[in-house]
mmCIF file of N, CA and C in Angstrom:
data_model
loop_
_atom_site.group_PDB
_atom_site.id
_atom_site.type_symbol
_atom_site.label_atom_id
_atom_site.label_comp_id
_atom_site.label_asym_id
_atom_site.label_seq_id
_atom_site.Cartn_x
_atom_site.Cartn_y
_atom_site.Cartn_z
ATOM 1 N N UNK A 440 12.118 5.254 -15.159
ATOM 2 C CA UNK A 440 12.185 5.316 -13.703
ATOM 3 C C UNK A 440 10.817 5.710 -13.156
ATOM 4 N N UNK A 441 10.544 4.966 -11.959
ATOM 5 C CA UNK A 441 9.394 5.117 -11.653
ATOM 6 C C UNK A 441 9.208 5.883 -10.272
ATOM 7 N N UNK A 442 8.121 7.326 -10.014
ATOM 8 C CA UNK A 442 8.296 7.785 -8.989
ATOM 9 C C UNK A 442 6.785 7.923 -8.835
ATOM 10 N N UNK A 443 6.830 7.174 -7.083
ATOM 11 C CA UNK A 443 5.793 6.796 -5.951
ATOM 12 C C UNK A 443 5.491 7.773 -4.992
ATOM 13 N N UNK A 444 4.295 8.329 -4.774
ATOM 14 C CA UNK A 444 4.038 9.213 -3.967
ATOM 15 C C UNK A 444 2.858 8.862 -3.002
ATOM 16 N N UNK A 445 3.316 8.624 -1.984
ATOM 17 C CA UNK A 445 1.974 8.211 -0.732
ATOM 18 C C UNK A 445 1.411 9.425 -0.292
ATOM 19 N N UNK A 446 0.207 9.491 0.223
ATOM 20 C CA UNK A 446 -0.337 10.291 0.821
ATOM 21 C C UNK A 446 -1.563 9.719 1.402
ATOM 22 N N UNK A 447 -2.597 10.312 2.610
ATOM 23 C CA UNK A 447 -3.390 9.536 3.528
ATOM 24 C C UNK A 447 -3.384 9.214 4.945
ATOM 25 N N UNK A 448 -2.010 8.980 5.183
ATOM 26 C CA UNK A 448 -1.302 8.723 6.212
ATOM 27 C C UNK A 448 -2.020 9.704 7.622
ATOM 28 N N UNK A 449 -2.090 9.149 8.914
ATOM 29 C CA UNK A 449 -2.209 9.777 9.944
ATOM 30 C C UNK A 449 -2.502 8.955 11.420
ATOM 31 N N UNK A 450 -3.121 10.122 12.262
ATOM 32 C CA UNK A 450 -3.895 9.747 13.668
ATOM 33 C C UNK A 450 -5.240 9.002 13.587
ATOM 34 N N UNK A 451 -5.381 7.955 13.871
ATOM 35 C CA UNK A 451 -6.541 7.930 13.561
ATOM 36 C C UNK A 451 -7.216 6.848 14.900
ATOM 37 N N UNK A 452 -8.045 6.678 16.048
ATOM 38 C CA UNK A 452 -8.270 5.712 16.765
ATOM 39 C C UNK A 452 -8.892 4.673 16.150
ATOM 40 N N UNK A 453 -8.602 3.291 17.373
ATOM 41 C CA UNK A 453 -8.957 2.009 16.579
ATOM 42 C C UNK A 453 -10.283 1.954 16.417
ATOM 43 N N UNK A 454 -10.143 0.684 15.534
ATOM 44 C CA UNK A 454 -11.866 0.962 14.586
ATOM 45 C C UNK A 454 -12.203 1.638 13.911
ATOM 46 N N UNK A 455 -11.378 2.882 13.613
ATOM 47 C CA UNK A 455 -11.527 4.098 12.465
ATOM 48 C C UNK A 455 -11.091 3.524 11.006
ATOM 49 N N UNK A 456 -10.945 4.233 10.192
ATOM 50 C CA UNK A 456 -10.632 4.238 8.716
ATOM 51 C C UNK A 456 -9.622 4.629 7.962
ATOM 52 N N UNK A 457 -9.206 4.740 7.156
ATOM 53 C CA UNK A 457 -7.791 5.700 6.183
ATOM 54 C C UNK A 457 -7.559 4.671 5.364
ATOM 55 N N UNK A 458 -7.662 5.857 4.011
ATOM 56 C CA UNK A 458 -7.678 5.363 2.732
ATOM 57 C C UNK A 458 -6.219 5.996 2.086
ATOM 58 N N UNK A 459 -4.978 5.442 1.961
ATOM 59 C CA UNK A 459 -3.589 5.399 1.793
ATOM 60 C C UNK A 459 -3.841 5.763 0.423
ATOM 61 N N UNK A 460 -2.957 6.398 -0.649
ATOM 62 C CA UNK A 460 -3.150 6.800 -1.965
ATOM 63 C C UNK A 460 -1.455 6.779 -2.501
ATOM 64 N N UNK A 461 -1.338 6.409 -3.567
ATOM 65 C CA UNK A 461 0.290 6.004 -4.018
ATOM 66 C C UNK A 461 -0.152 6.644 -5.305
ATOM 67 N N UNK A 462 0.613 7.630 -5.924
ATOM 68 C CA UNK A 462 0.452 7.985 -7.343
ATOM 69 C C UNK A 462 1.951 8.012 -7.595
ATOM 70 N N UNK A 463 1.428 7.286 -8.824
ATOM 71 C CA UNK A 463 2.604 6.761 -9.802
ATOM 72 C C UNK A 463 3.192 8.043 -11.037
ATOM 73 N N UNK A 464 4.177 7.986 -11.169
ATOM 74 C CA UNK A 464 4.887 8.985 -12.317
ATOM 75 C C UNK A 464 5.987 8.478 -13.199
ATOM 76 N N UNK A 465 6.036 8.801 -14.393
ATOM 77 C CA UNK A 465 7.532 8.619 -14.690
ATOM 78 C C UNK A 465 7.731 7.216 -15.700
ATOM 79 N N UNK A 466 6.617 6.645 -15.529
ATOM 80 C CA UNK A 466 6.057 4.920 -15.994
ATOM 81 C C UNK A 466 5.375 4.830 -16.949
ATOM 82 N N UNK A 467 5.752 3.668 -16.964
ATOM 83 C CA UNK A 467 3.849 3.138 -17.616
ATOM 84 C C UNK A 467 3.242 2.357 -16.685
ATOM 85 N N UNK A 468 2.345 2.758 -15.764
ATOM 86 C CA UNK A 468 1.960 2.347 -14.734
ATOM 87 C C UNK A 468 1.018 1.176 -15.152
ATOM 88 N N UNK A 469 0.404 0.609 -15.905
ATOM 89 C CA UNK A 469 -0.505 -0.602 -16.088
ATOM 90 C C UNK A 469 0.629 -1.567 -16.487
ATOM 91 N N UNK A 470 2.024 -1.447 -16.782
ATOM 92 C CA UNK A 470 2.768 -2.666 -16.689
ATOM 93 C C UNK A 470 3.278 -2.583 -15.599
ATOM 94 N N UNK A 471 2.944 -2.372 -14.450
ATOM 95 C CA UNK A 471 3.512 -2.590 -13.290
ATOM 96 C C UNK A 471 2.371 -3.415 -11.841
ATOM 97 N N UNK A 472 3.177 -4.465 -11.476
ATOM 98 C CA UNK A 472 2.199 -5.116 -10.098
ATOM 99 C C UNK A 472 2.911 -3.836 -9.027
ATOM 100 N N UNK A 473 1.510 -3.754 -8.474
ATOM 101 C CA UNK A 473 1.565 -2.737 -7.208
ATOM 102 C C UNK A 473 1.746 -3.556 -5.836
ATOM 103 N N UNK A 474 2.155 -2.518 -4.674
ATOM 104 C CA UNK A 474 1.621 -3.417 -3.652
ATOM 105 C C UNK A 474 1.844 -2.132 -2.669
ATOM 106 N N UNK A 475 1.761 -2.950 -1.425
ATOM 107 C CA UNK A 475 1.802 -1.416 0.003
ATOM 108 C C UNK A 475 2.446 -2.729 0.898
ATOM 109 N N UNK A 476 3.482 -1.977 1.792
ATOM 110 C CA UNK A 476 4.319 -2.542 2.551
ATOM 111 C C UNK A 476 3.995 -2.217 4.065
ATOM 112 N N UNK A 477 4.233 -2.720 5.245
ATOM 113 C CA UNK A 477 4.454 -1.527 6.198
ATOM 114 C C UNK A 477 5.695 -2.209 7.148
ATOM 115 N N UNK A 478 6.160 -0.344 7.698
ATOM 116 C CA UNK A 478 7.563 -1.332 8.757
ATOM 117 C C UNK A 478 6.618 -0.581 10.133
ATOM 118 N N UNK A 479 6.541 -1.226 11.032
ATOM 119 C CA UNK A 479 6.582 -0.620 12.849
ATOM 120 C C UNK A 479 8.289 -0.557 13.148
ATOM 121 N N UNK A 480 8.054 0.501 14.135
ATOM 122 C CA UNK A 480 8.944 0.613 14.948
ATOM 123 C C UNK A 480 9.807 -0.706 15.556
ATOM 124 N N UNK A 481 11.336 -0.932 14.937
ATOM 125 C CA UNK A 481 11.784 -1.974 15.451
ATOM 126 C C UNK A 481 11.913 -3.758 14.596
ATOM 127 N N UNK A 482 10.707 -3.272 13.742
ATOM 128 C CA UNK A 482 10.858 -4.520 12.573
ATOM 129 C C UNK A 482 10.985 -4.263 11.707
ATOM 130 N N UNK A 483 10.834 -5.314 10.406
ATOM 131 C CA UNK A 483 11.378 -5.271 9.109
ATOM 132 C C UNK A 483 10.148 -4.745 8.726
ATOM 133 N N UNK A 484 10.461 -4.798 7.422
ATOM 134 C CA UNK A 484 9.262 -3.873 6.436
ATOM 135 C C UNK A 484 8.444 -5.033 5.770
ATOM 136 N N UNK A 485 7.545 -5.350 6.084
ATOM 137 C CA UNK A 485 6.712 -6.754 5.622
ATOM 138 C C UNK A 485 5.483 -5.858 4.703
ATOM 139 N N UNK A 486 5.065 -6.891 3.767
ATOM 140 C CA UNK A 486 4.223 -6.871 3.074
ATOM 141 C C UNK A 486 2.777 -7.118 3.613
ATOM 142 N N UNK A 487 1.978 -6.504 3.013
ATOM 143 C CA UNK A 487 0.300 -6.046 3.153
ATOM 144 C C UNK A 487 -0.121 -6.413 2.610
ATOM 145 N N UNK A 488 -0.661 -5.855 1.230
ATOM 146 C CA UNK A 488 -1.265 -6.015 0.281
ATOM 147 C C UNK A 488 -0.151 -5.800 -1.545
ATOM 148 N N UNK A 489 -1.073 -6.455 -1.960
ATOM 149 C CA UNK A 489 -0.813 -6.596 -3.777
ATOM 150 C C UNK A 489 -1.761 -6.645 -4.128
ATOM 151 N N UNK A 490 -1.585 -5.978 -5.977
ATOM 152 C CA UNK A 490 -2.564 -6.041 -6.719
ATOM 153 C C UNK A 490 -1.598 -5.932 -8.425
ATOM 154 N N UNK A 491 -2.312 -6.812 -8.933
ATOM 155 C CA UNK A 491 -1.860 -7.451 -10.336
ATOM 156 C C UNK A 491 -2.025 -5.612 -11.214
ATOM 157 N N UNK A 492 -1.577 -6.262 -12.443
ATOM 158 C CA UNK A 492 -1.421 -4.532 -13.439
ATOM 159 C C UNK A 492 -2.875 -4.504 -13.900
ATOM 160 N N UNK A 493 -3.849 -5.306 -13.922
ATOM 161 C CA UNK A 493 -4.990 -4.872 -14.252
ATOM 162 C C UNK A 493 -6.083 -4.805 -13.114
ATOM 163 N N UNK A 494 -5.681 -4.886 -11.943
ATOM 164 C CA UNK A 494 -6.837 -5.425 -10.636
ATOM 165 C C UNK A 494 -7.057 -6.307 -10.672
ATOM 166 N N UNK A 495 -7.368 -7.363 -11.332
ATOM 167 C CA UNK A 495 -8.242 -8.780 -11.476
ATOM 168 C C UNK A 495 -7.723 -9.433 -10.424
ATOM 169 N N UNK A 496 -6.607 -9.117 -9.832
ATOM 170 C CA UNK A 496 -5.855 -10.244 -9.213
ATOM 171 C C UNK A 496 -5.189 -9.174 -7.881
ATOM 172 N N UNK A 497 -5.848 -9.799 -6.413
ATOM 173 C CA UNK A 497 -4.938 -9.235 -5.424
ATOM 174 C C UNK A 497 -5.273 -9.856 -4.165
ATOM 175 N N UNK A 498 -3.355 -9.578 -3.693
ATOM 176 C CA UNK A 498 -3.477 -10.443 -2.325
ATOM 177 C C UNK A 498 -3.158 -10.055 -1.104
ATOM 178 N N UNK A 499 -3.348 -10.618 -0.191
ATOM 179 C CA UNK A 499 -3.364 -9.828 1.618
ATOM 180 C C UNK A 499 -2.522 -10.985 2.497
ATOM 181 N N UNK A 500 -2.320 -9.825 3.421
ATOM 182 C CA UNK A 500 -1.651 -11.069 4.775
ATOM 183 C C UNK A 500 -2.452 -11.059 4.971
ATOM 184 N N UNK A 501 -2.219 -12.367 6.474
ATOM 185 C CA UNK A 501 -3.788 -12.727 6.471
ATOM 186 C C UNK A 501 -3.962 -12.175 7.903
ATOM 187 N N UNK A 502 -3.157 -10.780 8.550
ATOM 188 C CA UNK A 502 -3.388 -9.907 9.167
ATOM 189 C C UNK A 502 -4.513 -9.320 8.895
ATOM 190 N N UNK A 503 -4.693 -8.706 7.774
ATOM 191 C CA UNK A 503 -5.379 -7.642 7.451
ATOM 192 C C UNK A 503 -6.549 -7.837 6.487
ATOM 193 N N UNK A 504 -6.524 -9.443 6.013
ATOM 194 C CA UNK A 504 -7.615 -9.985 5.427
ATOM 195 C C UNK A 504 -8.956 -9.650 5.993
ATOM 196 N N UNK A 505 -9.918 -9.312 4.964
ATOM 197 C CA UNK A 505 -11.187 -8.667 5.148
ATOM 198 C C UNK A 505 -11.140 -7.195 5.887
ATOM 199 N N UNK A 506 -10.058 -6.629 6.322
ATOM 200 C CA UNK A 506 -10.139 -4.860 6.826
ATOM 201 C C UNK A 506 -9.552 -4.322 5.519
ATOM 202 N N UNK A 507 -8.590 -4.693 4.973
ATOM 203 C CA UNK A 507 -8.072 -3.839 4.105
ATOM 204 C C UNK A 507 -8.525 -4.190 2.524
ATOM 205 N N UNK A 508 -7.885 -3.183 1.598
ATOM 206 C CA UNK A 508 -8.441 -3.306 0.388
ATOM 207 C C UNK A 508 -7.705 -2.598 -0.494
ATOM 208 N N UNK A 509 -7.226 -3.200 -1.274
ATOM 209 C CA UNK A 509 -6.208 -2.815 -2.119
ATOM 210 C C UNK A 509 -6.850 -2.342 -3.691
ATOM 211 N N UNK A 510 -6.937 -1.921 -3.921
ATOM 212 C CA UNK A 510 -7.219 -1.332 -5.894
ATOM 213 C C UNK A 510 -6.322 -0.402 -6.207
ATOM 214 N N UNK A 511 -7.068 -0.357 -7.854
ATOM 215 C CA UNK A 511 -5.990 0.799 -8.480
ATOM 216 C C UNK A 511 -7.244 1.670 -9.310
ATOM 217 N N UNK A 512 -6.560 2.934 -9.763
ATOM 218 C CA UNK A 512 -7.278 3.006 -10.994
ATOM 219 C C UNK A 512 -6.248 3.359 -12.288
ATOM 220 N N UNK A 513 -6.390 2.506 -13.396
ATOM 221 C CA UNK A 513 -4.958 2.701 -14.130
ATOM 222 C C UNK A 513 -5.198 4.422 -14.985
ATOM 223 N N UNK A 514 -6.464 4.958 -14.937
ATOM 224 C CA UNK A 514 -6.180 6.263 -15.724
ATOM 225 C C UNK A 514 -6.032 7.336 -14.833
ATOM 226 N N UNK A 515 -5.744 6.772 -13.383
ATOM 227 C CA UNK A 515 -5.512 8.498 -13.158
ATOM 228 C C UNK A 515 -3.746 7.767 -12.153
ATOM 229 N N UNK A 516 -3.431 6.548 -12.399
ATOM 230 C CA UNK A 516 -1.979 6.594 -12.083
ATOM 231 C C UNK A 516 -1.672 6.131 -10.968
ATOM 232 N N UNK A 517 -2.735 5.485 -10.180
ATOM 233 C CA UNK A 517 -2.794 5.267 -8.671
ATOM 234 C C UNK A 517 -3.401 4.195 -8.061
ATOM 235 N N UNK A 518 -2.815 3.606 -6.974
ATOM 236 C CA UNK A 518 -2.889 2.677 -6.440
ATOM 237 C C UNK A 518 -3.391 3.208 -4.670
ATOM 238 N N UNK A 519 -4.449 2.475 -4.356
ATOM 239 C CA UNK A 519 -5.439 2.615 -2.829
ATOM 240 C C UNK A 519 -5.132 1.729 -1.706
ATOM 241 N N UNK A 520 -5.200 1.947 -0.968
ATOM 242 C CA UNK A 520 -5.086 1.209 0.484
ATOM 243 C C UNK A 520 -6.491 1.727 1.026
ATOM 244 N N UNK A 521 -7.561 0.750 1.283
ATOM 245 C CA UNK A 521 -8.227 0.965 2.269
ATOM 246 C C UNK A 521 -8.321 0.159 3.460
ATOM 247 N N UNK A 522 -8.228 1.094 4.839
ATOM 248 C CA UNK A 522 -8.262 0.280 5.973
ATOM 249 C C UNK A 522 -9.260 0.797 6.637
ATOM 250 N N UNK A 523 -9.706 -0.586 7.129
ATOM 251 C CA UNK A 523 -11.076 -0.138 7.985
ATOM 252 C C UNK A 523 -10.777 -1.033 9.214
ATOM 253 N N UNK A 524 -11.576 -1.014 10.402
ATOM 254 C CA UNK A 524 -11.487 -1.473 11.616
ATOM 255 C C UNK A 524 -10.056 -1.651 11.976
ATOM 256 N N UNK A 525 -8.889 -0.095 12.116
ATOM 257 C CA UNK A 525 -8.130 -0.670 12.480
ATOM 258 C C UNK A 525 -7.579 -0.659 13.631
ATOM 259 N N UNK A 526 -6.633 -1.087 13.990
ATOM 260 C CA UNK A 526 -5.982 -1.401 15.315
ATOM 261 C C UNK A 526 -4.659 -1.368 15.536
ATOM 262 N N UNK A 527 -4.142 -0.688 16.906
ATOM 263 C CA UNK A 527 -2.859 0.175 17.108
ATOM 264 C C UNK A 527 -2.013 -1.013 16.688
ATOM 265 N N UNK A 528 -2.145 -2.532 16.498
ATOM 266 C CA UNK A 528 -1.327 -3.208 15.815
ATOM 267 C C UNK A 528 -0.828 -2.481 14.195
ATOM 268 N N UNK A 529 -1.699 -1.816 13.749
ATOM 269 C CA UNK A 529 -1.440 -1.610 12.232
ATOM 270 C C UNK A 529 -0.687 -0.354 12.184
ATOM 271 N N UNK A 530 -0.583 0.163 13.290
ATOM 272 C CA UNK A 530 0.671 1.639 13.286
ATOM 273 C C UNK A 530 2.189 1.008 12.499
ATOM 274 N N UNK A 531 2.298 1.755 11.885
ATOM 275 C CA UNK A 531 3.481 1.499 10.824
ATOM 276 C C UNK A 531 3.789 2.875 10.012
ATOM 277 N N UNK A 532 4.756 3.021 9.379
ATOM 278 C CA UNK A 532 5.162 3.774 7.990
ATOM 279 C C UNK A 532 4.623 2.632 6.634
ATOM 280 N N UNK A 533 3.492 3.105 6.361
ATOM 281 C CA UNK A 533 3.054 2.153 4.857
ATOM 282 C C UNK A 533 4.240 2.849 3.412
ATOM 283 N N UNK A 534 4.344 1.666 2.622
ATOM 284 C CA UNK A 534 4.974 2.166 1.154
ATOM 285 C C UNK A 534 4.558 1.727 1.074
ATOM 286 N N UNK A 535 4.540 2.164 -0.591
ATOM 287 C CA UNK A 535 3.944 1.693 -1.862
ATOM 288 C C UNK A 535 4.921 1.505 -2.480
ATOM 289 N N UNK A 536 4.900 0.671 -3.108
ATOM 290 C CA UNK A 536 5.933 -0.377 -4.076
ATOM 291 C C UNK A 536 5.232 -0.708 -5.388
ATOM 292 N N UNK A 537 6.321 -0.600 -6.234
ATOM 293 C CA UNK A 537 6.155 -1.153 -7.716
ATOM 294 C C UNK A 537 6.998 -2.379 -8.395
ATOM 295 N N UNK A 538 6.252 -3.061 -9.025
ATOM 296 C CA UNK A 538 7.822 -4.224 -9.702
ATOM 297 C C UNK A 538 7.635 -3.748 -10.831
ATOM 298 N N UNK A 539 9.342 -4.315 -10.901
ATOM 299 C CA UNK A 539 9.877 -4.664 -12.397
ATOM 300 C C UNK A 539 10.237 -5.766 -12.394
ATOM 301 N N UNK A 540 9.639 -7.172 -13.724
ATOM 302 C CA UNK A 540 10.255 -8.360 -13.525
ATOM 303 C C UNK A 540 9.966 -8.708 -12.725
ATOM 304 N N UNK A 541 9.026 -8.617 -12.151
ATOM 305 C CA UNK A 541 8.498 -9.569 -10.969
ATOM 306 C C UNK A 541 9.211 -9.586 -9.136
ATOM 307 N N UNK A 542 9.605 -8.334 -9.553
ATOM 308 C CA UNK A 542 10.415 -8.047 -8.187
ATOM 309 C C UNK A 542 10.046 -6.230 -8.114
ATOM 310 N N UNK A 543 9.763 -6.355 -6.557
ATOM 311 C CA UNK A 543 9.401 -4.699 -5.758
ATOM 312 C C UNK A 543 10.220 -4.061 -6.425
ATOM 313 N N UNK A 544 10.683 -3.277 -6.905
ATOM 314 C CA UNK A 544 12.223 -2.322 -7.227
ATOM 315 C C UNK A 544 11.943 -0.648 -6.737
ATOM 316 N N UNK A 545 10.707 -0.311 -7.294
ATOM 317 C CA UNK A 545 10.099 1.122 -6.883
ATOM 318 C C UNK A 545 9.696 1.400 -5.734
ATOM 319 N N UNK A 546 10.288 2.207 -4.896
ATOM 320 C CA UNK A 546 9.800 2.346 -3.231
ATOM 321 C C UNK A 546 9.075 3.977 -3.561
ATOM 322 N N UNK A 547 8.503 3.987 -3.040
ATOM 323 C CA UNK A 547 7.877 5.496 -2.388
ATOM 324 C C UNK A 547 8.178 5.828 -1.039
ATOM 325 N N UNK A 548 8.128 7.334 -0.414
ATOM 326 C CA UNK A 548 8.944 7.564 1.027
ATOM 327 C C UNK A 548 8.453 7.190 2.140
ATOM 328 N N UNK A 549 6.912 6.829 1.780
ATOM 329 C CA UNK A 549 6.048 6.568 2.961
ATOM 330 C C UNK A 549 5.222 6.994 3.886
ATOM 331 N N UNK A 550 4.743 6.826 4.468
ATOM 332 C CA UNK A 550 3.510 7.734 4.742
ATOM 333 C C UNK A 550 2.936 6.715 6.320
ATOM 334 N N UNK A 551 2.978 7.701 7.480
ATOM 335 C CA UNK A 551 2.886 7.410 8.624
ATOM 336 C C UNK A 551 1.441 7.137 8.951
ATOM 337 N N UNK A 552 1.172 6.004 9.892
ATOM 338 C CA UNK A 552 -0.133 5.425 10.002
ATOM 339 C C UNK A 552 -0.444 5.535 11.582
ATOM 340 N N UNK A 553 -0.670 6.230 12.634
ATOM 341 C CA UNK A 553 -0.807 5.700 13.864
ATOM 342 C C UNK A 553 -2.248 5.498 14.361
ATOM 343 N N UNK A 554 -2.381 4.225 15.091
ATOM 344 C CA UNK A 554 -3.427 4.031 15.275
ATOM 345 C C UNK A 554 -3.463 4.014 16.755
ATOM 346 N N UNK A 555 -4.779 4.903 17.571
ATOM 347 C CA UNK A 555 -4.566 4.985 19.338
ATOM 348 C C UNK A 555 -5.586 4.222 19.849
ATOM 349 N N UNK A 556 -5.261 3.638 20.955
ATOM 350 C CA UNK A 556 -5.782 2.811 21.477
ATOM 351 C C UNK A 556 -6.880 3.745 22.276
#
C-alpha cells in the first residue's frame, strides 16, 4: 500500500511560483508512474502533469505546458510540481497520484493552491 503526502501548497499572487512536493511511503516507489491532479471549486479533478518511473518520460496539459514541471527523485521517495508564472486560473486542491497497472489507484489528501489576482 502506497502512502502520498503533498506539501507546498498556498497564497501565492499571479506570476509567482510554488514548488508542490508528494513523498511517497509504504512502496517501491521507482515501480510506480507518478502524476499531480488538480480539482477547482465546482469541477472534476483533471489531470496536470505525469512522469514515467524513471523521469525519462513526462507529460502536461497543454494548460500548463512550459509553466509547470514535473520530476522526481527516486532516492529520496518524491515526486515535484513546479509552477511558475501562475495564474488565479490554476487555484485548485493539487494531488498526487500513483499507478498500479497502469491506472492512478494511490491518491494523496492534497494540498491547496490559491492564486490572487
Amino acid at each position: 500500500q502506497v502512502q502520498l503526502v503533498e506539501s507546498g501548497g498556498g497564497l501565492v499572487q499571479a506570476g509567482g511560483s510554488l514548488r508542490l512536493s508528494c513523498a511517497a511511503s509504504g512502496g517501491t516507489f521507482t515501480r510506480n508512474d507518478m502524476g499531480w491532479f488538480r480539482q477547482a471549486p465546482g469541477k472534476e479533478r483533471a489531470f496536470v502533469a505525469g512522469i514515467n518511473w524513471s523521469g525519462s518520460s513526462t507529460s502536461y496539459v497543454n494548460s500548463v505546458k512550459g509553466r509547470f514541471t514535473i520530476s522526481r527523485d527516486n532516492a529520496k521517495n518524491t515526486v515535484y510540481l513546479q509552477m511558475n508564472s501562475l495564474k488565479p486560473e490554476d487555484t485548485a486542491v493539487y494531488y498526487c497520484a500513483a499507478t498500479l497497472s497502469g491506472s492512478y489507484v494511490y491518491w494523496g489528501q492534497g494540498t491547496q493552491v490559491t492564486v490572487s489576482s
